[in-house]
PDB file of C-alpha atoms in Angstrom:
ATOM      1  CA  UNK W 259     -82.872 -75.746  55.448  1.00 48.00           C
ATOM      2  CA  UNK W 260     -80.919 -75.390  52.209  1.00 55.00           C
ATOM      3  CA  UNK W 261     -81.002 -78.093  49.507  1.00 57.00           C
ATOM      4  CA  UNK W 262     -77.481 -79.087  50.185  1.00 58.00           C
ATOM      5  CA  UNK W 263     -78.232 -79.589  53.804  1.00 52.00           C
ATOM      6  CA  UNK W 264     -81.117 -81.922  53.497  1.00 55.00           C
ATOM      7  CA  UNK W 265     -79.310 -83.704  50.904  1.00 53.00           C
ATOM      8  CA  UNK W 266     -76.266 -84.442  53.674  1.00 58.00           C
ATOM      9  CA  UNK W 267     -78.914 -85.328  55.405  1.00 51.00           C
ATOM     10  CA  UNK W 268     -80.947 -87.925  53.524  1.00 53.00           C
ATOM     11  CA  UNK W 269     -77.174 -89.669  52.550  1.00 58.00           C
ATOM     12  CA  UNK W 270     -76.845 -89.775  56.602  1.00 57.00           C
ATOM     13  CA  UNK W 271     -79.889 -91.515  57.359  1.00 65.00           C
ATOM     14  CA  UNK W 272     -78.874 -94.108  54.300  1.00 74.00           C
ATOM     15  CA  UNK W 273     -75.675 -95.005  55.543  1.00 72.00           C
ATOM     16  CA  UNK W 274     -77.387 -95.731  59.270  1.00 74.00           C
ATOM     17  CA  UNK W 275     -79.833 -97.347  57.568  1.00 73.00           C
ATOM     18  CA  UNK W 276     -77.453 -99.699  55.277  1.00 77.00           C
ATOM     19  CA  UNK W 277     -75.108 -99.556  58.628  1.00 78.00           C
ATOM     20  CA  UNK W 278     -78.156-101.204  61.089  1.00 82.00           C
ATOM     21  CA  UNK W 279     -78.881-103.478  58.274  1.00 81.00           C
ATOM     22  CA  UNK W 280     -75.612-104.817  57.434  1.00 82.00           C
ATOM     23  CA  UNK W 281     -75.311-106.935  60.514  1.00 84.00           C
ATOM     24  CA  UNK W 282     -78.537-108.949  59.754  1.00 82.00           C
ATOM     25  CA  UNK W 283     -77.857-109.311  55.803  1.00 81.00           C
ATOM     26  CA  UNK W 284     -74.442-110.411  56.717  1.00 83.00           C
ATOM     27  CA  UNK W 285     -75.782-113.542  59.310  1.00 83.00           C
ATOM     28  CA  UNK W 286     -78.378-113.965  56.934  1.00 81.00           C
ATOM     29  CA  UNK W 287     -76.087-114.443  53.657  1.00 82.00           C
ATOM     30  CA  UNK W 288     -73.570-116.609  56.411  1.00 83.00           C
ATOM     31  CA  UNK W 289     -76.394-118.586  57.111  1.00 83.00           C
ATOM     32  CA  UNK W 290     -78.810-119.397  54.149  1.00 80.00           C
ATOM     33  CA  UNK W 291     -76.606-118.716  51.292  1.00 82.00           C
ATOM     34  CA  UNK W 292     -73.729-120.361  51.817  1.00 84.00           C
ATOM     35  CA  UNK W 293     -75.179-124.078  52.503  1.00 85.00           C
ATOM     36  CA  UNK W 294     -77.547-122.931  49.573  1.00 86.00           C
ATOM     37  CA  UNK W 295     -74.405-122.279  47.391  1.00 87.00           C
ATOM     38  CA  UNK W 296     -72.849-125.943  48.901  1.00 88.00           C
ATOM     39  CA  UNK W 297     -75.846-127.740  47.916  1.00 89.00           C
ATOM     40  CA  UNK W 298     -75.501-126.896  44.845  1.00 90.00           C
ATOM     41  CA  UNK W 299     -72.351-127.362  43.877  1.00 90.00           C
ATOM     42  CA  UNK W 300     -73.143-130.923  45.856  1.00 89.00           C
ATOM     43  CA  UNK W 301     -75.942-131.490  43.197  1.00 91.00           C
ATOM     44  CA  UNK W 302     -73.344-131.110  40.456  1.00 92.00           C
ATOM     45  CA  UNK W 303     -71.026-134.168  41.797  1.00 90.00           C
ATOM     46  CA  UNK W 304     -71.574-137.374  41.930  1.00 87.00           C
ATOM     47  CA  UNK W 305     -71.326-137.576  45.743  1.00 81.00           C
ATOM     48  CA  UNK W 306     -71.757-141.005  47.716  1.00 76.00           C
ATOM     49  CA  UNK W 307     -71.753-141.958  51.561  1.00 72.00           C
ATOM     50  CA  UNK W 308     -68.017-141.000  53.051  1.00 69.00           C
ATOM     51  CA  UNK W 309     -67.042-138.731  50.135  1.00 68.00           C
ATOM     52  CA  UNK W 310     -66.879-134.812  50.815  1.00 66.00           C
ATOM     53  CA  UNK W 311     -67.098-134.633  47.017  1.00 74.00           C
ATOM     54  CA  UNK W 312     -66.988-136.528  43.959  1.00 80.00           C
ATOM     55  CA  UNK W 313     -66.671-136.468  40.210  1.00 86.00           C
ATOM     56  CA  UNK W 314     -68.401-133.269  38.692  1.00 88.00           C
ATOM     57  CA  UNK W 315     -71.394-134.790  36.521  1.00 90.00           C
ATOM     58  CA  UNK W 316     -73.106-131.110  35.621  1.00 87.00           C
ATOM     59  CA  UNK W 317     -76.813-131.258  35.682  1.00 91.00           C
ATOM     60  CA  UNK W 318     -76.868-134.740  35.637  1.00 93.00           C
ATOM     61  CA  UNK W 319     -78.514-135.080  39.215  1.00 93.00           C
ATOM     62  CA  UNK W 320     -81.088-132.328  38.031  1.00 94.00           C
ATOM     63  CA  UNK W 321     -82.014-134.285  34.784  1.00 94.00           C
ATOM     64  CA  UNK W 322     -82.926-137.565  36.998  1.00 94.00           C
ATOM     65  CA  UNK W 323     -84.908-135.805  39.247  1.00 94.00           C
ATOM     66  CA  UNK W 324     -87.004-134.140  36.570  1.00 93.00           C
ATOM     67  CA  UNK W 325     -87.403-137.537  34.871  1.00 94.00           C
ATOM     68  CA  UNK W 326     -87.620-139.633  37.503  1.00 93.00           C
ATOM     69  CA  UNK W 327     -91.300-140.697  38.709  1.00 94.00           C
ATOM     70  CA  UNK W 328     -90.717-140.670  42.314  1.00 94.00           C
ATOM     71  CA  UNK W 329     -90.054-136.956  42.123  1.00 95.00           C
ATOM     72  CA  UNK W 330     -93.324-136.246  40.687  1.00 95.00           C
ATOM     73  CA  UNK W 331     -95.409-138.209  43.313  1.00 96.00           C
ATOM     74  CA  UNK W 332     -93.632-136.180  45.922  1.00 96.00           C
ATOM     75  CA  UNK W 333     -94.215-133.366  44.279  1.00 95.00           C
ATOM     76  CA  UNK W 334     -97.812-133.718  43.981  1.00 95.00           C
ATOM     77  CA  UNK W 335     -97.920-134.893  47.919  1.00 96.00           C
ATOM     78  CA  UNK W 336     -96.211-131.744  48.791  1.00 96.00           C
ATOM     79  CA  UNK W 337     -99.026-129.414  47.048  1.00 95.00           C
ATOM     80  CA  UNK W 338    -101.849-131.780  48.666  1.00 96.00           C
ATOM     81  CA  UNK W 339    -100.068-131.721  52.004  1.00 96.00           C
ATOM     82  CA  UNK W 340     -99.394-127.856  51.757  1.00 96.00           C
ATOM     83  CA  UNK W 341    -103.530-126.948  50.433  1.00 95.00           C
ATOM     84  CA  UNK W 342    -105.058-129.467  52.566  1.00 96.00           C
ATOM     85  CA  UNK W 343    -102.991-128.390  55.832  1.00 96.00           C
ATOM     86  CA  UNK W 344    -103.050-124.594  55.181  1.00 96.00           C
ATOM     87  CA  UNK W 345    -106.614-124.537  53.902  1.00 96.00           C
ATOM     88  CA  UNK W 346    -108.146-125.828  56.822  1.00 96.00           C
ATOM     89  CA  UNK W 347    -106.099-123.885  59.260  1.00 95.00           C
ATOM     90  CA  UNK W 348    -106.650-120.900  58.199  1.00 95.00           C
ATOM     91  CA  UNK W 349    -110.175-121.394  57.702  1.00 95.00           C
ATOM     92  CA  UNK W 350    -110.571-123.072  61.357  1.00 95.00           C
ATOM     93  CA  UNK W 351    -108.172-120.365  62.473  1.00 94.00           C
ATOM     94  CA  UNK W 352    -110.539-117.680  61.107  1.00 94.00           C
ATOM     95  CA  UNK W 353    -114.035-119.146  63.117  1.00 93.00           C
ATOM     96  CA  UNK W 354    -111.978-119.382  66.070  1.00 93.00           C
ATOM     97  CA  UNK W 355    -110.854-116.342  66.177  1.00 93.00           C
ATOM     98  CA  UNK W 356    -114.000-114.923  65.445  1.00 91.00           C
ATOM     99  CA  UNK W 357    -115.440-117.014  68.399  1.00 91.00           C
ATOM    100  CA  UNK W 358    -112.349-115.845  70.642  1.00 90.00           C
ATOM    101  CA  UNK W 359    -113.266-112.159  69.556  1.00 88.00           C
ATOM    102  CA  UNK W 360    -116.958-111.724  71.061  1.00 86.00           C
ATOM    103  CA  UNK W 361    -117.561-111.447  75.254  1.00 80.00           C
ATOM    104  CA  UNK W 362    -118.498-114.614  76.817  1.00 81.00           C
ATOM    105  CA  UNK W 363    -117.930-116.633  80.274  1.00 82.00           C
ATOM    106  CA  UNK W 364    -114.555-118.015  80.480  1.00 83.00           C
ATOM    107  CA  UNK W 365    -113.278-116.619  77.560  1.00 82.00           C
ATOM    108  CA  UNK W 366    -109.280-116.163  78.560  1.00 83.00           C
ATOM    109  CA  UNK W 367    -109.172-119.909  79.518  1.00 87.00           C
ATOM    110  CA  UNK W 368    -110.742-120.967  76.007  1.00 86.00           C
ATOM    111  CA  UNK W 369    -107.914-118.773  74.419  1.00 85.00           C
ATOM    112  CA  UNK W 370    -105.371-120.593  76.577  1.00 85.00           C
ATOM    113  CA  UNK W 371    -106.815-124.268  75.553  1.00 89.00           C
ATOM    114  CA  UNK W 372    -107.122-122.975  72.017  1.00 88.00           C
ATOM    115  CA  UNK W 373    -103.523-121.920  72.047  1.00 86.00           C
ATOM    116  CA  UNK W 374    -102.131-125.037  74.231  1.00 88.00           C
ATOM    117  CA  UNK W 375    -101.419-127.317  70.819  1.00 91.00           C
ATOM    118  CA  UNK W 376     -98.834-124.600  69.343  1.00 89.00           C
ATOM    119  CA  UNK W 377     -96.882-124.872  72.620  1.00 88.00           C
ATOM    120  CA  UNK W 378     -96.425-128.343  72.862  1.00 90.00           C
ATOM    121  CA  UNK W 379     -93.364-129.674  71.411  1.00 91.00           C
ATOM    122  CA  UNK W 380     -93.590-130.879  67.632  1.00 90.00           C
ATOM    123  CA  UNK W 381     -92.303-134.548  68.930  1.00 91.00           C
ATOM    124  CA  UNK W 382     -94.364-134.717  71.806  1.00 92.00           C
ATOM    125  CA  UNK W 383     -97.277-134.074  70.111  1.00 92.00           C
ATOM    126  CA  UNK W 384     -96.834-136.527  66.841  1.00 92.00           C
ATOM    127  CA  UNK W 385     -95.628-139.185  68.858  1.00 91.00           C
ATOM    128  CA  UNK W 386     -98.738-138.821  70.983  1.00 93.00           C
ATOM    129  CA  UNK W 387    -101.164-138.776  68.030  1.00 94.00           C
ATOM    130  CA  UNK W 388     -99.178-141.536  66.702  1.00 93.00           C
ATOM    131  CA  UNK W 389     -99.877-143.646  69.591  1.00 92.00           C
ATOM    132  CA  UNK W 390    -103.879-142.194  69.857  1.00 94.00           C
ATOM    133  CA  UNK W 391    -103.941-143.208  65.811  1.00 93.00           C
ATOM    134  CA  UNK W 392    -102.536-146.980  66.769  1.00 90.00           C
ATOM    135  CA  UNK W 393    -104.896-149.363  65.121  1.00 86.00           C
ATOM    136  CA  UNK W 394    -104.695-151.470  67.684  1.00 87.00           C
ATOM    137  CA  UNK W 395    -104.258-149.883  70.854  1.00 86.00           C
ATOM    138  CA  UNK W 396    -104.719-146.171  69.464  1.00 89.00           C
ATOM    139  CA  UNK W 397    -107.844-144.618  71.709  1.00 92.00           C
ATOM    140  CA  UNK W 398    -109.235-142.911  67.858  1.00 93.00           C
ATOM    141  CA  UNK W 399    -110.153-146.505  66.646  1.00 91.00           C
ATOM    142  CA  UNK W 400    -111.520-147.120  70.375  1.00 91.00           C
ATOM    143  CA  UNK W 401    -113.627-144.017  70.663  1.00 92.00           C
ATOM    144  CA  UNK W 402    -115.230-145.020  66.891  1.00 92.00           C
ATOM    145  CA  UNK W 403    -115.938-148.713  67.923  1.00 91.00           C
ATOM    146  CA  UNK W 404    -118.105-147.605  70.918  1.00 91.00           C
ATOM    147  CA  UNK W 405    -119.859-144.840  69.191  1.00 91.00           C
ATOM    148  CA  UNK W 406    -120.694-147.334  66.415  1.00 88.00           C
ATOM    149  CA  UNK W 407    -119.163-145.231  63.408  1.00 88.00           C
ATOM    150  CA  UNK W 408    -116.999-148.028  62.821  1.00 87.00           C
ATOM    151  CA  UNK W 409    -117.304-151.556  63.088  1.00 86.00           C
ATOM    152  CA  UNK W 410    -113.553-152.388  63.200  1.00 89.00           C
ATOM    153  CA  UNK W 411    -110.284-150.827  63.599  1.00 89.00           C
ATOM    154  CA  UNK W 412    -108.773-148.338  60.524  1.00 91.00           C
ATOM    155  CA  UNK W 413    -105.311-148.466  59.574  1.00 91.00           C
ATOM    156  CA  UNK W 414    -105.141-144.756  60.011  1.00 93.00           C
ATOM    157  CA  UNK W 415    -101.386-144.390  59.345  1.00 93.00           C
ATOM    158  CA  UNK W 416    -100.942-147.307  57.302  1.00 91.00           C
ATOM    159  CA  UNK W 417    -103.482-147.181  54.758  1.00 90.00           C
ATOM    160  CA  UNK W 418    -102.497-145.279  51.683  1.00 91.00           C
ATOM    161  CA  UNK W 419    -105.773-143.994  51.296  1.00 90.00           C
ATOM    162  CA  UNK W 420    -105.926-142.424  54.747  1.00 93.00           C
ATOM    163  CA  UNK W 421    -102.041-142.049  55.423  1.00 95.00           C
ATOM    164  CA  UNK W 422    -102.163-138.485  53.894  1.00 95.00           C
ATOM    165  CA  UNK W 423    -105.464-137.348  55.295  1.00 95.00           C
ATOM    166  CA  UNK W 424    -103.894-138.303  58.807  1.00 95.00           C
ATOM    167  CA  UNK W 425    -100.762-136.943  58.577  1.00 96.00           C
ATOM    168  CA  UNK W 426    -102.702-133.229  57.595  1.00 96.00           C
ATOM    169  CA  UNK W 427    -105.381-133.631  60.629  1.00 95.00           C
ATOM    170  CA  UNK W 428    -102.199-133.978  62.935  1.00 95.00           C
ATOM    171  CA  UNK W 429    -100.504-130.927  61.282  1.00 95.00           C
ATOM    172  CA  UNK W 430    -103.875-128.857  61.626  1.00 96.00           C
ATOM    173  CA  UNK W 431    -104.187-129.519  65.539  1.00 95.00           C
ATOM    174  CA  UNK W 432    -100.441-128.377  65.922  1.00 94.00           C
ATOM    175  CA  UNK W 433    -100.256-125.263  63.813  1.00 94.00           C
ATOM    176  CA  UNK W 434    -103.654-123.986  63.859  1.00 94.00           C
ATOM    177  CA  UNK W 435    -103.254-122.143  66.756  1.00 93.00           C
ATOM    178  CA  UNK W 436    -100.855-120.064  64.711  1.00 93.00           C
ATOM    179  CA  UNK W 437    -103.489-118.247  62.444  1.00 94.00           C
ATOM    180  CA  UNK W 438    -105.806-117.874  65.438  1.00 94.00           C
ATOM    181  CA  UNK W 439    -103.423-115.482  66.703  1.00 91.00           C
ATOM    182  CA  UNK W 440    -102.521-113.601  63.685  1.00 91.00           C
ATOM    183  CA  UNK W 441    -106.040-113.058  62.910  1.00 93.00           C
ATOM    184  CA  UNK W 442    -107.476-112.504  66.459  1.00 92.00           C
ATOM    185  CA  UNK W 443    -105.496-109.480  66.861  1.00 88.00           C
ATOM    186  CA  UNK W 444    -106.349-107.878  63.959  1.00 90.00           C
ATOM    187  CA  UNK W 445    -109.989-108.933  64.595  1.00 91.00           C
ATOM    188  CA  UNK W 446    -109.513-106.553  68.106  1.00 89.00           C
ATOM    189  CA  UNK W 447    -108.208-103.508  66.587  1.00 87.00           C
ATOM    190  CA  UNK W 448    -111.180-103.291  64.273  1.00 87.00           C
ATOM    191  CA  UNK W 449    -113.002-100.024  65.550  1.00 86.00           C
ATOM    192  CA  UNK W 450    -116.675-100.950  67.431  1.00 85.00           C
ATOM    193  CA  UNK W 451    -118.183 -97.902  66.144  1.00 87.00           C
ATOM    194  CA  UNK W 452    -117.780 -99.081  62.360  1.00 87.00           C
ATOM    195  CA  UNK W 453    -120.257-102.032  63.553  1.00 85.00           C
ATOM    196  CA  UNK W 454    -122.693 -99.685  65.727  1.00 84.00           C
ATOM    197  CA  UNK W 455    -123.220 -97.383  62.907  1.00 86.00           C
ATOM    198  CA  UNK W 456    -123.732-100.780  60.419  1.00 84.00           C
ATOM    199  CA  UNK W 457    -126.618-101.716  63.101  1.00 86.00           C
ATOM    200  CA  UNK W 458    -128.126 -99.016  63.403  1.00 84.00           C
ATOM    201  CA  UNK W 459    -128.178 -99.001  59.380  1.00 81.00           C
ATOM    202  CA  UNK W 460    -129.711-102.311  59.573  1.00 83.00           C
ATOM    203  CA  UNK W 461    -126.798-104.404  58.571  1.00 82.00           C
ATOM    204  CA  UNK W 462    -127.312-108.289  59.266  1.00 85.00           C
ATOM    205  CA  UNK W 463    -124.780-109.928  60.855  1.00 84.00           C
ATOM    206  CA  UNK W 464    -123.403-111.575  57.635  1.00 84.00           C
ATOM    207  CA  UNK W 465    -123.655-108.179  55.688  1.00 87.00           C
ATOM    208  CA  UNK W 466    -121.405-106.990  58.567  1.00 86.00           C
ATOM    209  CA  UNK W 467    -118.836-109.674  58.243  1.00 87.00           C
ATOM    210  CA  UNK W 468    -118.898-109.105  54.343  1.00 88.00           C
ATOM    211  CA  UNK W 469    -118.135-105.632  54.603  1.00 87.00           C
ATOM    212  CA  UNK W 470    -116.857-104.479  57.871  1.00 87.00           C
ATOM    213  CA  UNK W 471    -114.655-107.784  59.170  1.00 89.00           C
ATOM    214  CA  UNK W 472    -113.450-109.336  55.796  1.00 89.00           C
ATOM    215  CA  UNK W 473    -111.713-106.105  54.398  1.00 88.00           C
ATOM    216  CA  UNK W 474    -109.675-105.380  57.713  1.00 89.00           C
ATOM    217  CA  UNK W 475    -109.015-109.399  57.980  1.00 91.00           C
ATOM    218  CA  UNK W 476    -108.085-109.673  54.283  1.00 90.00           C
ATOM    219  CA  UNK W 477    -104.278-108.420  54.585  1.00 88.00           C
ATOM    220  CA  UNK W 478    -103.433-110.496  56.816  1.00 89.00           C
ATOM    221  CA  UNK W 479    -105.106-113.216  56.402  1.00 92.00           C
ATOM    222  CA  UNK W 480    -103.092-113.902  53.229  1.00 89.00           C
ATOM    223  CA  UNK W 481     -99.606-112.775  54.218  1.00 88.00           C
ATOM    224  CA  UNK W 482    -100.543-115.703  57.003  1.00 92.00           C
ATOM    225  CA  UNK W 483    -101.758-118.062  54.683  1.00 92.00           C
ATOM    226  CA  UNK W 484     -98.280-116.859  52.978  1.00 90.00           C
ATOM    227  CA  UNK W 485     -96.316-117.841  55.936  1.00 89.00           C
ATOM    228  CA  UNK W 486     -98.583-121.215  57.078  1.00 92.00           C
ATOM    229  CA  UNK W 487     -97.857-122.446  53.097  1.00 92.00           C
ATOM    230  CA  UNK W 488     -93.813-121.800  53.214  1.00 90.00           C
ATOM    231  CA  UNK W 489     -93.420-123.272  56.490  1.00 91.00           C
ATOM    232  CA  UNK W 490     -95.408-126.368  55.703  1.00 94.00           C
ATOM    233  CA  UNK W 491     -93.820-126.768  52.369  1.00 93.00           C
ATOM    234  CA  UNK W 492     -90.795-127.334  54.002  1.00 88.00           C
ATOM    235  CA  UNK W 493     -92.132-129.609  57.146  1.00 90.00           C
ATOM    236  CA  UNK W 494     -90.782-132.322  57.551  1.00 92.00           C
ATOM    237  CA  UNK W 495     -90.513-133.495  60.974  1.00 92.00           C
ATOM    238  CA  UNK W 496     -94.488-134.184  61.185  1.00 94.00           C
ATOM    239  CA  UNK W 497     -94.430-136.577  58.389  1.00 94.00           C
ATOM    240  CA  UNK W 498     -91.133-138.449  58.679  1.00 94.00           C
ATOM    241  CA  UNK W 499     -92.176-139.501  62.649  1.00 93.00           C
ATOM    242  CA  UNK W 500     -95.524-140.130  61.789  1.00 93.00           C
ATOM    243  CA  UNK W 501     -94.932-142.413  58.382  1.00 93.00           C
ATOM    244  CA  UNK W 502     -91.529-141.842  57.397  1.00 91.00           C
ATOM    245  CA  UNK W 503     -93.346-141.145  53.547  1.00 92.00           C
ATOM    246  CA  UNK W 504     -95.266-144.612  53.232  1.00 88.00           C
ATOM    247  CA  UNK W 505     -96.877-146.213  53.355  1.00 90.00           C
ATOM    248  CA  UNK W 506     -95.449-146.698  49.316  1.00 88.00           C
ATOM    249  CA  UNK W 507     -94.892-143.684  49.226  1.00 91.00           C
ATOM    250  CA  UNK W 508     -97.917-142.245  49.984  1.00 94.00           C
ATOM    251  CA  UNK W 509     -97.289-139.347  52.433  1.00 95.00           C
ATOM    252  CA  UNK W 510     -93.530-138.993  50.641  1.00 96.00           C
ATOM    253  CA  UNK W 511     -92.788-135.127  50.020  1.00 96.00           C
ATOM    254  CA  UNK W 512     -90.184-133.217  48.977  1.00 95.00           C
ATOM    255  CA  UNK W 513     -88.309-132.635  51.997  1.00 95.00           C
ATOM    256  CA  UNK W 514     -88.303-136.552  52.993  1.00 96.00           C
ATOM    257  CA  UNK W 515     -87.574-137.647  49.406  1.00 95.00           C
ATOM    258  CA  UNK W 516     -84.358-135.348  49.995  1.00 95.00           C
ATOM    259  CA  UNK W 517     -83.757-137.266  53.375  1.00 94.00           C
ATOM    260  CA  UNK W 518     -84.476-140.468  52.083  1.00 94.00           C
ATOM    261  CA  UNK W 519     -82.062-139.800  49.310  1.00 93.00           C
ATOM    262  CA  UNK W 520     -79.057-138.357  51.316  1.00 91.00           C
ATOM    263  CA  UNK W 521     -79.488-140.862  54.520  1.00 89.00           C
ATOM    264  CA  UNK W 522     -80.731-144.201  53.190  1.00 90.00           C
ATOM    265  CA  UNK W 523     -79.834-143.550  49.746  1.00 88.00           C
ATOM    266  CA  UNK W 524     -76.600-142.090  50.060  1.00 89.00           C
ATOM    267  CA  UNK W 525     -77.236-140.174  47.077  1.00 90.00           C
ATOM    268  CA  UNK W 526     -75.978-136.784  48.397  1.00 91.00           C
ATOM    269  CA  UNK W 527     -75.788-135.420  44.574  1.00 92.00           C
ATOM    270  CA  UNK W 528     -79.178-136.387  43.984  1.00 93.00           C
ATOM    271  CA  UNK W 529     -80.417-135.290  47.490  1.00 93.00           C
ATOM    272  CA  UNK W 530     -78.844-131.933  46.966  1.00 93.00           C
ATOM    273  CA  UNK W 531     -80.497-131.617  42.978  1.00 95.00           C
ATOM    274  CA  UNK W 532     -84.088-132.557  44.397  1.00 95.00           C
ATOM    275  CA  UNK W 533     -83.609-129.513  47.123  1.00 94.00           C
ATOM    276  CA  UNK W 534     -82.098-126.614  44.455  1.00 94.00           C
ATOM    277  CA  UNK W 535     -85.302-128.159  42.383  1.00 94.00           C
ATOM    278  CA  UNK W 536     -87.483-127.250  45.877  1.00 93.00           C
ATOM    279  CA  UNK W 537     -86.204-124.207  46.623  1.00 92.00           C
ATOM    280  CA  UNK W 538     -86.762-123.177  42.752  1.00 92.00           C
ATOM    281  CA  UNK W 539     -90.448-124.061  42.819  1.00 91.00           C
ATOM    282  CA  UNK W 540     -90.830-122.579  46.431  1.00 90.00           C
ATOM    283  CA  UNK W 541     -89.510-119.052  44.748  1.00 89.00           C
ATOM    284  CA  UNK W 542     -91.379-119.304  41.490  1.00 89.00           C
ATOM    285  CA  UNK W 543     -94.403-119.902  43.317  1.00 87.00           C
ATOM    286  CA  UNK W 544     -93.865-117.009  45.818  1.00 87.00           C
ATOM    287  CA  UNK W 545     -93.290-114.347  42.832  1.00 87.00           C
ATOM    288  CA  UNK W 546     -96.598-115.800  41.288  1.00 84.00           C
ATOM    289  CA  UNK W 547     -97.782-114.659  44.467  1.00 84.00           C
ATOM    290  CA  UNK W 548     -96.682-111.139  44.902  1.00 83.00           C
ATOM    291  CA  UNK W 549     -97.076-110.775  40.936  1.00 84.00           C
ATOM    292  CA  UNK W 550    -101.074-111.291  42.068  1.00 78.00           C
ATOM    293  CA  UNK W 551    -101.211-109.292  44.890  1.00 79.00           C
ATOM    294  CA  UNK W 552     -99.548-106.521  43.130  1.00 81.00           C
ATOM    295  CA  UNK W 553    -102.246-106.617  40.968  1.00 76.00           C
ATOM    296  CA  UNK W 554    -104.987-106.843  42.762  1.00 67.00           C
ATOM    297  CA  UNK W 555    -103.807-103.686  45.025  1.00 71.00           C
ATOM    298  CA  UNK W 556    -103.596-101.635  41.273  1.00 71.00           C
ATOM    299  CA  UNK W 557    -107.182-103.188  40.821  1.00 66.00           C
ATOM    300  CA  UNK W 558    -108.813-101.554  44.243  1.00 59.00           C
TER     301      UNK W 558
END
C-alpha cells in the first residue's frame, strides 16, 4: 500500500473516530459544562432567594469563602470523611476479595451477602442505620448494653466526637461492596500457574501475596481508590440524612456547606463560590495524582 493510501487511510479512521466521539463530548459539555459555566457566573452576583440574578460583585463570594472559618472546617471534614471512608474500603474491600477468591463451601451465597449492601437503596439504607444508631431505641446501643461494652447508651449521631466516625462506618457498609468487585475480578484473572511454580520454589504464602498478587492488584487498586475518593468527595446524601452536618458542624462538608448555603441560607452567590472553590481543589488534587503515577510508571 502506497504512502498516500495509508495516509487517506489513517485521516479516515480519525474522522470516525472524532465522528463516534462527538455525540458523547457533545451530552457531556450539555451536561457538566454548562451548569459548571452557570455556577459560576452565579458566584460572581450577589444572588438571594427569588432572584435569577443579582448585582455582579466579582470575586467577592470567592474572597469570603477563602476567609471565612466555616469553609475551612468543612474543608478539613471533607478530607477526613474522604481518607477515613476510602481507606477502609478499600482495605476491607481487598481481604474480602481475597477471601471471595479461594474455593470454599457456600462461596456464591457469601458473594451475594457481601454484595447485598451496594444494592440497597442509599435512603433505605441510612435511614435504617439511622434508626439502628438511635440512642434510645437504636438496636447498636442495645446490642452493647447486653454484651457489657457499654454501660449506657452513646449518642452515636449526636456526639461531635463520634458524629464523624458514624457517619464513615455507615458509608463503608454501603460502598464497600464496590471495591470488592473491582478487585475480585482482577484477583481471578491472575494465572494459577504463576502461584504453582512460586510453591514449588518454596514461596510462603505472604512472599506470594508480595510478589505474585500485589503487582497484578496494584493498577487497579488505585484507579479504584481513584474513583471511591471522587465519588465520596462529592457525597452528600449519606451525611445530610444522617446529621444534616452537626452536630455544630461536626460532620459539615463541602457539598452540605453548599446546600446549607443555597437552601437555608439563601446565599446562592456564596453557594455557587464554595462549589467553583470544590471543583478547583477536586481537579488540583486529581493532577497531583496522575503527576505521581506518571512518575512512578517512568520509575519501574
Amino acid at each position: 500500500m502506497s504512502r498516500s493510501a495509508t495516509n487517506s487511510a489513517l485521516a479516515g479512521d480519525r474522522f470516525l473516530a472524532y465522528a463516534t466521539l462527538a455525540p458523547s463530548a457533545f451530552f457531556l459539555i450539555l451536561l457538566a459544562g454548562v451548569p459548571t459555566v452557570t455556577v459560576f457566573f452565579t458566584a460572581m452576583q450577589d444572588i438571594g432567594m427569588g432572584d435569577l440574578s443579582g448585582p455582579f460583585i466579582g470575586l467577592d463570594n470567592f474572597i469570603w469563602a477563602l476567609t471565612e472559618p466555616t469553609f475551612y472546617r468543612a474543608l478539613g471534614n471533607t478530607f477526613i470523611w474522604v481518607f477515613g471512608s476510602v481507606s477502609i474500603e478499600m482495605i476491607l474491600g481487598l481481604g474480602l476479595a481475597l477471601l471471595l477468591n479461594k474455593a470454599f463451601m457456600f462461596r456464591g451465597a457469601a458473594r451475594a451477602i457481601i454484595l447485598a449492601p451496594y444494592l440497597v437503596p442509599t435512603v433505605v439504607a441510612v435511614l435504617t442505620w439511622r434508626y439502628m444508631l438511635h440512642d434510645i431505641v437504636g438496636v447498636v446501643n442495645a446490642a452493647l448494653v447486653n454484651i457489657g461494652i457499654i454501660s449506657q447508651p452513646v449518642l452515636w449521631l449526636n456526639s461531635q466526637s463520634l458524629a464523624m466516625f458514624s457517619v464513615i462506618v455507615v458509608g463503608v457498609w454501603k460502598f464497600f461492596p464496590f471495591a470488592v468487585i473491582a478487585l475480585l475480578g482482577i484477583l481471578q484473572s491472575i494465572p494459577q500457574e504463576q502461584y504453582e511454580a512460586a510453591s514449588i520454589d518454596g514461596a510462603s504464602s505472604f512472599q506470594q501475596f508480595w510478589r505474585i498478587t500485589l503487582p497484578y492488584v496494584m493498577p487497579v487498586f488505585l484507579l479504584t481508590t481513584l474513583l471511591r475518593s471522587i465519588w465520596t468527595f462529592h457525597k452528600f446524601e449519606i451525611i445530610y440524612l444522617m446529621t444534616g452536618g452537626g452536630p455544630l458542624d461536626a460532620t459539615t462538608t463541602l457539598p452540605i456547606l453548599v446546600y446549607i448555603k443555597a437552601f437555608t441560607d439563601f446565599e446562592f452567590g456564596r453557594a455557587g463560590a464554595i462549589a467553583i472553590i470544590t471543583l478547583a481543589i477536586l481537579c488540583v488534587l486529581l493532577a497531583v495524582y496522575f503527576v505521581l503515577m506518571k512518575k512512578a510508571e517512568a520509575r519501574q
